[in-house]
XYZ file of C-alpha atoms in Angstrom:
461
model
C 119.869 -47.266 107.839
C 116.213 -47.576 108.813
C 115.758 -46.602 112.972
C 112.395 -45.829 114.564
C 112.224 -42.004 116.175
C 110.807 -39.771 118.195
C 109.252 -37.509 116.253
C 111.102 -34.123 116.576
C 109.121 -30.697 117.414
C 110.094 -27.142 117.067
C 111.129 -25.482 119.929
C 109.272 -22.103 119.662
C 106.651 -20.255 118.200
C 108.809 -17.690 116.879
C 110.544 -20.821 114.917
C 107.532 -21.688 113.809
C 106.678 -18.519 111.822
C 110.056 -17.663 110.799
C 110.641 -20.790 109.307
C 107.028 -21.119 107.524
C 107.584 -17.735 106.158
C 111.392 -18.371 104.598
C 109.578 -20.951 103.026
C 107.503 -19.172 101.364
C 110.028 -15.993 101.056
C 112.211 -16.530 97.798
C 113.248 -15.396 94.740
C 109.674 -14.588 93.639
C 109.586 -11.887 96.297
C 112.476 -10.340 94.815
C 113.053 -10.199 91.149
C 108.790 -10.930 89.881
C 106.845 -9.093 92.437
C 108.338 -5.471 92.172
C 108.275 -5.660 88.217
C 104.076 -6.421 88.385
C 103.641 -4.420 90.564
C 105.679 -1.428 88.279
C 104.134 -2.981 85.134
C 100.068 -3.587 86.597
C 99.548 -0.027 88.098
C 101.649 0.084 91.577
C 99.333 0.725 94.475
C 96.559 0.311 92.588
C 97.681 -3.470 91.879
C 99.203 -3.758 95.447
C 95.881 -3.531 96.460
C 94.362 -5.897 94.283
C 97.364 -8.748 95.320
C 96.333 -7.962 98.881
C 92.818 -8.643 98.541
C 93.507 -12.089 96.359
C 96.024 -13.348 98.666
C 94.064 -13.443 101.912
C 91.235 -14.923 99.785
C 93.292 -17.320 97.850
C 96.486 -17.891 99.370
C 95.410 -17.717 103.208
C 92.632 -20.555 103.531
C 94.917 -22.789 101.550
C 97.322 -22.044 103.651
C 95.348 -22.823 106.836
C 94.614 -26.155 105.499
C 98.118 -27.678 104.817
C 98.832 -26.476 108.115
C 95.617 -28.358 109.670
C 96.540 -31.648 107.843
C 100.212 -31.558 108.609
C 99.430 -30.581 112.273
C 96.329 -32.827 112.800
C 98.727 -36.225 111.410
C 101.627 -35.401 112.621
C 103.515 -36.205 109.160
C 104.551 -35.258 105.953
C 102.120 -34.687 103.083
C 102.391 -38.402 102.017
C 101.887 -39.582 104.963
C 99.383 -37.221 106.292
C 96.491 -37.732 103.282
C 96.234 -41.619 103.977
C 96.236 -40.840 107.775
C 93.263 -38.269 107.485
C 91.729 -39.655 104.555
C 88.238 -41.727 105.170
C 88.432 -45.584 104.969
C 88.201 -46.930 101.090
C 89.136 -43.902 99.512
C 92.458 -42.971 97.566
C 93.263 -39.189 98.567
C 97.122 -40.567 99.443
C 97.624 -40.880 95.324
C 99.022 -37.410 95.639
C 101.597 -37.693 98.637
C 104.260 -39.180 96.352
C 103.233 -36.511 93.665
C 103.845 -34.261 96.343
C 106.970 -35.243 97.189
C 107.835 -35.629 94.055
C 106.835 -31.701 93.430
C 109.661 -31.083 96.086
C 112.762 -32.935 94.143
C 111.437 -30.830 90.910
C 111.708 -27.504 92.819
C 115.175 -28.391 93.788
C 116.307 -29.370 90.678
C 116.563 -25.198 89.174
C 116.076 -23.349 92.437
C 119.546 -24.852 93.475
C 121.194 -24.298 90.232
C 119.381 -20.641 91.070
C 120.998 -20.279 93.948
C 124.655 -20.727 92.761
C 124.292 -18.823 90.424
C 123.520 -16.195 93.664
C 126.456 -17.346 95.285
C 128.938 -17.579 92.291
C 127.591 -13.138 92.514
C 128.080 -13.114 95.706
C 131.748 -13.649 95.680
C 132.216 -12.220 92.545
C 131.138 -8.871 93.954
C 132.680 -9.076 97.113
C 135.775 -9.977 95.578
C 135.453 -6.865 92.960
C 134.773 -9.124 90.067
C 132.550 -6.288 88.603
C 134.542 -3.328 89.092
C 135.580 -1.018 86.575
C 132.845 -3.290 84.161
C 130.682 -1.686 81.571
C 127.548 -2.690 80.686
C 128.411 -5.294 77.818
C 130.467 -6.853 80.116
C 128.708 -6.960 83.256
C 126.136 -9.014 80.332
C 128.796 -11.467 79.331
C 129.885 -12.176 83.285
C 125.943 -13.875 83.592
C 126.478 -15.341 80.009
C 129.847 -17.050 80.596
C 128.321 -18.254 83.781
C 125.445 -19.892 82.458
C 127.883 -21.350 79.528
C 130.378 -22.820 81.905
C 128.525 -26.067 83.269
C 131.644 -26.736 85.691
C 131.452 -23.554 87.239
C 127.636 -23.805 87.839
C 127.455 -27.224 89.204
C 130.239 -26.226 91.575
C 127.988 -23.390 92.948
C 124.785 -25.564 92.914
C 126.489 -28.340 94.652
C 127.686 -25.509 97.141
C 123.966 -24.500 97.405
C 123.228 -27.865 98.582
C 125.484 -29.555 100.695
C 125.267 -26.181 102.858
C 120.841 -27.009 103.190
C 121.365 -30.153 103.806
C 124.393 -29.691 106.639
C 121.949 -26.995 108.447
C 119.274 -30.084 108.154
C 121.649 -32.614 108.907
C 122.346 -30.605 112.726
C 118.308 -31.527 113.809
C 115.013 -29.719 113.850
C 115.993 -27.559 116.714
C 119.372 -27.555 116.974
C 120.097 -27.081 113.088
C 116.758 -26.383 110.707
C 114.894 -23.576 113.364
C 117.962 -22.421 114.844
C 119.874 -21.365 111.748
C 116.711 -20.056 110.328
C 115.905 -17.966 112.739
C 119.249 -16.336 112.395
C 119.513 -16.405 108.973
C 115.708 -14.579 108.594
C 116.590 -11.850 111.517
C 119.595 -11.369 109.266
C 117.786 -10.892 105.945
C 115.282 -8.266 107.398
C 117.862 -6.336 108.937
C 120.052 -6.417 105.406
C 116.877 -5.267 103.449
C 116.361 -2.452 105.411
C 119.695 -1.117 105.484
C 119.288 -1.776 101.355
C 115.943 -0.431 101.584
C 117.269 3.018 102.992
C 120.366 3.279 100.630
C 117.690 3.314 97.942
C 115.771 5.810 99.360
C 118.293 8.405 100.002
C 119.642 7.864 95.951
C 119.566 10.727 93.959
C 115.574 11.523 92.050
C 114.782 8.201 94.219
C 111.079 9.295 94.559
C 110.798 8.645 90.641
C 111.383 5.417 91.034
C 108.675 5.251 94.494
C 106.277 6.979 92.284
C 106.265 4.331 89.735
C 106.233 1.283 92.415
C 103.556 2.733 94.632
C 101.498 5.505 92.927
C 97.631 3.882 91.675
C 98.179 4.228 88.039
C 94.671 3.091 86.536
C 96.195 3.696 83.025
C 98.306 0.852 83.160
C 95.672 -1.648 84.210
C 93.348 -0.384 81.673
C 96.377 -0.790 79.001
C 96.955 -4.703 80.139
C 93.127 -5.241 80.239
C 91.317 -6.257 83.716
C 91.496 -9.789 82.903
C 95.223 -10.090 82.392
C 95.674 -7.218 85.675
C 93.464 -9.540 87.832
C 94.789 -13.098 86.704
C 98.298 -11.492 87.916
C 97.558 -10.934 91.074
C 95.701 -13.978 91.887
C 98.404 -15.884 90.657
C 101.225 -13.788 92.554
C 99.179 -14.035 95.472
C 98.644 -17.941 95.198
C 102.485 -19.032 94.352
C 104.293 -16.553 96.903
C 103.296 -18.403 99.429
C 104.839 -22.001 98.179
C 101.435 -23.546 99.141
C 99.942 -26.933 97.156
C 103.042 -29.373 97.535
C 103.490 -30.385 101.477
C 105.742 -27.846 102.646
C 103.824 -25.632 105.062
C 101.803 -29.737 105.917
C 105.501 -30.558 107.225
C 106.063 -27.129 109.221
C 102.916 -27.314 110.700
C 103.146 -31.287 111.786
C 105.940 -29.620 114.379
C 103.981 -27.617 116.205
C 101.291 -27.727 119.018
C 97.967 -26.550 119.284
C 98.332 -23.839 121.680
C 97.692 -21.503 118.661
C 95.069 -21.073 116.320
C 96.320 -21.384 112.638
C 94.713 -18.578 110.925
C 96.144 -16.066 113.144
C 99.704 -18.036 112.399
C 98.912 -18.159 108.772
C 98.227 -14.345 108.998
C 101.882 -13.669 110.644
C 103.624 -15.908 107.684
C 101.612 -14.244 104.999
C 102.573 -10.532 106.443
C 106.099 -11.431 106.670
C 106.329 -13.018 102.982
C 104.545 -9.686 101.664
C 106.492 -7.420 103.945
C 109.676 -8.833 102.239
C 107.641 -8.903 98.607
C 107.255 -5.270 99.034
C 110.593 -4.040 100.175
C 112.378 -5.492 97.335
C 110.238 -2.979 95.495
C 111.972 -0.313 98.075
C 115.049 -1.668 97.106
C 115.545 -1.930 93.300
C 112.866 0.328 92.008
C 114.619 3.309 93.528
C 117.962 2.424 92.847
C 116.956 1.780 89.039
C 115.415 5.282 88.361
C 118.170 7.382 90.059
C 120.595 5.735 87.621
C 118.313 5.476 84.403
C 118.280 1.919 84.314
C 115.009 0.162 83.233
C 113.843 -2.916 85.501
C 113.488 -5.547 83.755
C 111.968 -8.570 85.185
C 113.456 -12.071 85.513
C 117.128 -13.197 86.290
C 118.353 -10.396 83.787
C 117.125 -7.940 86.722
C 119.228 -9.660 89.630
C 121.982 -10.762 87.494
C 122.633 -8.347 84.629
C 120.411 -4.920 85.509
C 121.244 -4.546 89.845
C 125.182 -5.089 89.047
C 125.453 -2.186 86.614
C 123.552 0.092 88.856
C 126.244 -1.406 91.776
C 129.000 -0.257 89.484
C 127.773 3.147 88.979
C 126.774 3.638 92.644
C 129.141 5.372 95.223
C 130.749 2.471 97.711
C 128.389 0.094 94.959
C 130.665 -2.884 95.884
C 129.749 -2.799 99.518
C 126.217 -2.589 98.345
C 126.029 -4.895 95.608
C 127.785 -7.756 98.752
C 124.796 -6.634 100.848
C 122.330 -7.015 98.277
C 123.718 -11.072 96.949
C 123.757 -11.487 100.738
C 119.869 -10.640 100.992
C 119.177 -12.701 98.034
C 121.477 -16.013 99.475
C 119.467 -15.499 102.615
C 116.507 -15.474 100.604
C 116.947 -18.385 98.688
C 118.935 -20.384 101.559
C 115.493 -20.177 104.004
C 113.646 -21.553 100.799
C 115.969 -24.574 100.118
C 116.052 -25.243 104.238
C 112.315 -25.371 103.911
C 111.745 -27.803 100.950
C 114.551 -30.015 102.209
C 113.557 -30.330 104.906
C 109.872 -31.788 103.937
C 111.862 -34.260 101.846
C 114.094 -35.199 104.771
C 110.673 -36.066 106.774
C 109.449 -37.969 103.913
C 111.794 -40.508 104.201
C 111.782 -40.256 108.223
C 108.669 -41.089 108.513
C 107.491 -43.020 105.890
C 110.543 -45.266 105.519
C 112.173 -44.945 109.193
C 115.798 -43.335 107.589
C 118.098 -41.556 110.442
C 118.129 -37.645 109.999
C 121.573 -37.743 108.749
C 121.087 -40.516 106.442
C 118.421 -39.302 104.844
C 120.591 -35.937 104.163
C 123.682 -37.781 102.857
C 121.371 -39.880 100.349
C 119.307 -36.885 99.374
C 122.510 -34.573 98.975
C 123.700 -36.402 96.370
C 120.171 -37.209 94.639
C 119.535 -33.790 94.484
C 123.418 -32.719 92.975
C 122.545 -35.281 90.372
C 119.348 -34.489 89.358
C 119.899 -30.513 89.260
C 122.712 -31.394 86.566
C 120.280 -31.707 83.411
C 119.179 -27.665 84.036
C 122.708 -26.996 84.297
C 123.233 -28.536 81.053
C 120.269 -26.887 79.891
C 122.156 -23.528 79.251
C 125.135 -25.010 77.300
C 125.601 -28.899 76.380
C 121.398 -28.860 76.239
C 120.787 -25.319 74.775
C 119.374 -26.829 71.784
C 116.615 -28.440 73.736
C 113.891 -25.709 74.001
C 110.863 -27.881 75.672
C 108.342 -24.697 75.802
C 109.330 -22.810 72.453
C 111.834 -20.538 71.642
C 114.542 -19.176 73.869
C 113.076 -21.754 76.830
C 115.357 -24.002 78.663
C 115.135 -27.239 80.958
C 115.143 -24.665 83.702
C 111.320 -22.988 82.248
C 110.107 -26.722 82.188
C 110.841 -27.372 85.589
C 109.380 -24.142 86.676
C 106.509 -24.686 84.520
C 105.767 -28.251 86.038
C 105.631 -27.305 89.867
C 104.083 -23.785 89.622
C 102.044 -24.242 86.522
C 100.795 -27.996 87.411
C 101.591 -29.566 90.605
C 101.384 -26.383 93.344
C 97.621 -25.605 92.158
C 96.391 -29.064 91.268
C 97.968 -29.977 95.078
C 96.078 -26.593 96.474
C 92.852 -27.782 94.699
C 93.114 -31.487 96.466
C 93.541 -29.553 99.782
C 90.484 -27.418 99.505
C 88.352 -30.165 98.190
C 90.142 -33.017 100.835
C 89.090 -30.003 103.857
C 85.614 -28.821 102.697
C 84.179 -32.192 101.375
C 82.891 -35.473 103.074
C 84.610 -37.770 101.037
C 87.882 -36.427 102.172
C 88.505 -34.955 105.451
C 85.609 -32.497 105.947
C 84.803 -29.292 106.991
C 84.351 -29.871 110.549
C 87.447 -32.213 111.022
C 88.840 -29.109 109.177
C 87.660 -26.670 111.053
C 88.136 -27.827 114.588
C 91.995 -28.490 113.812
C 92.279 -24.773 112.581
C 90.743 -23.291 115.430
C 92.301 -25.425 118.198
C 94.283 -23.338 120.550
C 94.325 -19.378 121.193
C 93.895 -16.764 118.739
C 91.991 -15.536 115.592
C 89.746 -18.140 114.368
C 88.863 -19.258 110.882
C 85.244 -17.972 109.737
C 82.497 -20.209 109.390
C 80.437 -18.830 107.089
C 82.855 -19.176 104.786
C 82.515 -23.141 103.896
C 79.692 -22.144 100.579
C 82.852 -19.892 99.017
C 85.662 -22.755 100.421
C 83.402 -25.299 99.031
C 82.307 -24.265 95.671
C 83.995 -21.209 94.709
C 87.198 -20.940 96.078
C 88.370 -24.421 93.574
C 87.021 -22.657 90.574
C 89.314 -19.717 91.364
C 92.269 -22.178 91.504
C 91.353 -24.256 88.657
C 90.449 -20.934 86.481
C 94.690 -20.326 87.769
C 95.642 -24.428 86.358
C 93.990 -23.342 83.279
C 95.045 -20.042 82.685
C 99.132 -21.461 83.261
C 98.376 -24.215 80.634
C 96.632 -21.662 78.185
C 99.560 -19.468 77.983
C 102.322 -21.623 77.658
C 100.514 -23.850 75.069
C 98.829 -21.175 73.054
C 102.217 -19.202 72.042
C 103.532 -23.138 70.946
């Protein structure tokens, strides 16, 4: 099945950002951002994620973009291509790539479980359901292994048919459509919320500066939050935004294109808050944080809320959108993997990949039932928190801190390579005087993040 290709492009500018931002748009936006926010101070905390992610998240952003665009590949591909004769920067392409199959593994099984809700609630599955039971609906979910694999397998034969239909014609296309679709659905949401009954308690907790709070959780623990909000929003460290930006020209600058992505990801980030903090405090409900807020806390405030079926449809809608954009994304950058690197067809590559990734999301399936007694991180943990704990703990920051070190150094890339990719074409450029804090600082910051992950996972063992 191996046939040499013209490498495919996206078709707009437009594609470009939409698609670069439902990457980094997902759950994460939804059901962990609101709850810091809530839980750091509101505002006051907003503030502080704001300042750490165009500091953090933005300049590593930049930089996948510049190697994808500058080797016209994917991540694997791309280091060895850019990378200075006799050196070994390409180690982490397969790692990379690698990164990718681990994300799918529980973000799929994530996903059906978001479409197993979805039409449950359209089809009035929750109605006339109290609280206990609305509890036991996500329980009997997670124990039934048949019933989730059936939804995860739904989650991704549907990614990989968009990808199957082209770059254009399928992967920007259906994006686009699928992201206008999601904003519009938010804000509809977003307005139900804020007409709800004593809704400006629940706007006063999400956005009010309450300095209290921070000072309660300590500065340290307030501050490691939002640099590490800021740094995994945005998906960076493991190829994906390298493959997005490998399809585009260089009529643009990409800071100013990083800029528009990072806006739209927080633009979403924040809504959700508009959404569910609202909604919770007009019906007394406390938001928690996690999948127990999407899957056990939202429903109960659907049943209790006037026409809350039609809602609670709109809402799983939002969040399949969500998560849909997400899987396009990362399938996508495996798709190209084997494209380029090992000359598959398009629709090969999605057929073999389909049914790799069906297979291998099995063991978190099994994780909640057959595998429950397996509890890799400590009590109450599943396969599911290992996985997690693997890309976002270990591979997305050790891959960010390769990047900055592969663009600022001269044994990898260097700064002026860099630099002259980023600021090819029109637009904002990337600052200059900025290579001392790119060079030296900047990888402490992420390393101080790689630490911090391993620290708290290991230190409650």
């Amino acid at each position: 099945m191996k046939t040499k290709q013209t490498r495919e492009t996206l078709g707009s500018r437009l594609g470009f950002i939409l698609l670069s931002a439902g990457c980094a748009i997902g759950l994460g936006n939804v059901w962990r951002f609101p709850y810091i926010v809530g839980k750091y101070g509101g505002a006051a905390f907003v503030i502080l994620y704001l300042v750490f992610l165009v500091i953090i998240g933005l300049p590593v952003m930049v930089m996948e973009f510049s190697i994808g665009r500058a080797s016209r590949t994917n991540i694997s591909g791309a280091l060895r291509r850019l990378e200075p004769q006799n050196t070994r920067w390409h180690f982490f392409g397969p790692i990379a790539i690698a990164g990718n199959y681990l994300l799918m593994m529980f973000y799929t099984v994530i996903t059906g479980w978001i479409l197993a809700y979805l039409f449950g609630m359209a089809g009035g599955a929750f109605q006339g359901c109290d609280v206990i039971q609305v509890e036991m609906y996500f329980s009997k979910l997670q124990a039934n292994p048949v019933k989730q694999i059936f939804w995860m397998a739904c989650s991704v034969i549907l990614g990989f048919i968009i990808c199957a239909g082209g770059l254009q014609k399928g992967v920007e296309k259906i994006t686009k459509i699928i992201m206008l679709f999601l904003l519009a659905v938010m804000l509809i949401l977003a307005i139900n919320s804020l007409l709800l009954p004593e809704a400006e308690k629940g706007l006063s907790f999400y956005l009010l500066p309450d300095f209290s709070k921070m000072a309660a959780s300590g500065l340290w623990e307030v501050v490691f939050a939002a640099m590490s909000q800021a740094f995994f929003t945005l998906s960076i460290g493991m190829g994906g935004m390298a493959i997005l930006g490998s399809y585009i020209g260089k009529d643009q600058s990409l800071t100013g294109e990083s800029i528009r992505v990072i806006a739209l990801d927080t633009f979403v980030a924040l809504m959700s808050g508009l959404i569910i903090f609202p909604a919770c405090f007009s019906y007394g409900v406390n938001p928690g944080s996690g999948p127990g807020l999407i899957f056990v806390t939202l429903p109960n405030i659907f049943n209790q809320m006037p026409g809350g079926r039609l809602w609670g449809t709109l809402f799983f809608i939002f969040m399949a959108f969500a998560a849909l954009t997400t899987l396009i994304a990362v399938f996508e950058n495996i798709i190209s993997y084997w494209i380029d690197l090992h000359c598959w067809s398009r629709r090969w590559a999605c057929v073999v990949n389909c049914i790799a990734i069906i297979v291998l999301a099995v063991p978190c399936v099994l994780g909640f039932n057959a595998f429950s007694d397996f509890q890799p991180l400590g009590q109450g943990t599943a396969i599911l928190d290992l996985e997690d704990f693997l890309v976002s703990s270990t591979i997305m920051p050790l891959g960010s801190l390769l990047f900055i070190l592969f663009c600022s150094h001269r044994y990898g890339w260097g700064w002026n390579k860099f630099l002259a990719e980023a600021d090819t074409g029109s637009g904002l450029k990337f600052p200059q005087g900025l290579r001392l804090y790119i060079t030296w600082i900047l990888p402490v910051i992420v390393l101080g993040i790689f630490i911090k992950g391993y620290w708290d996972i290991f230190s409650k063992l």
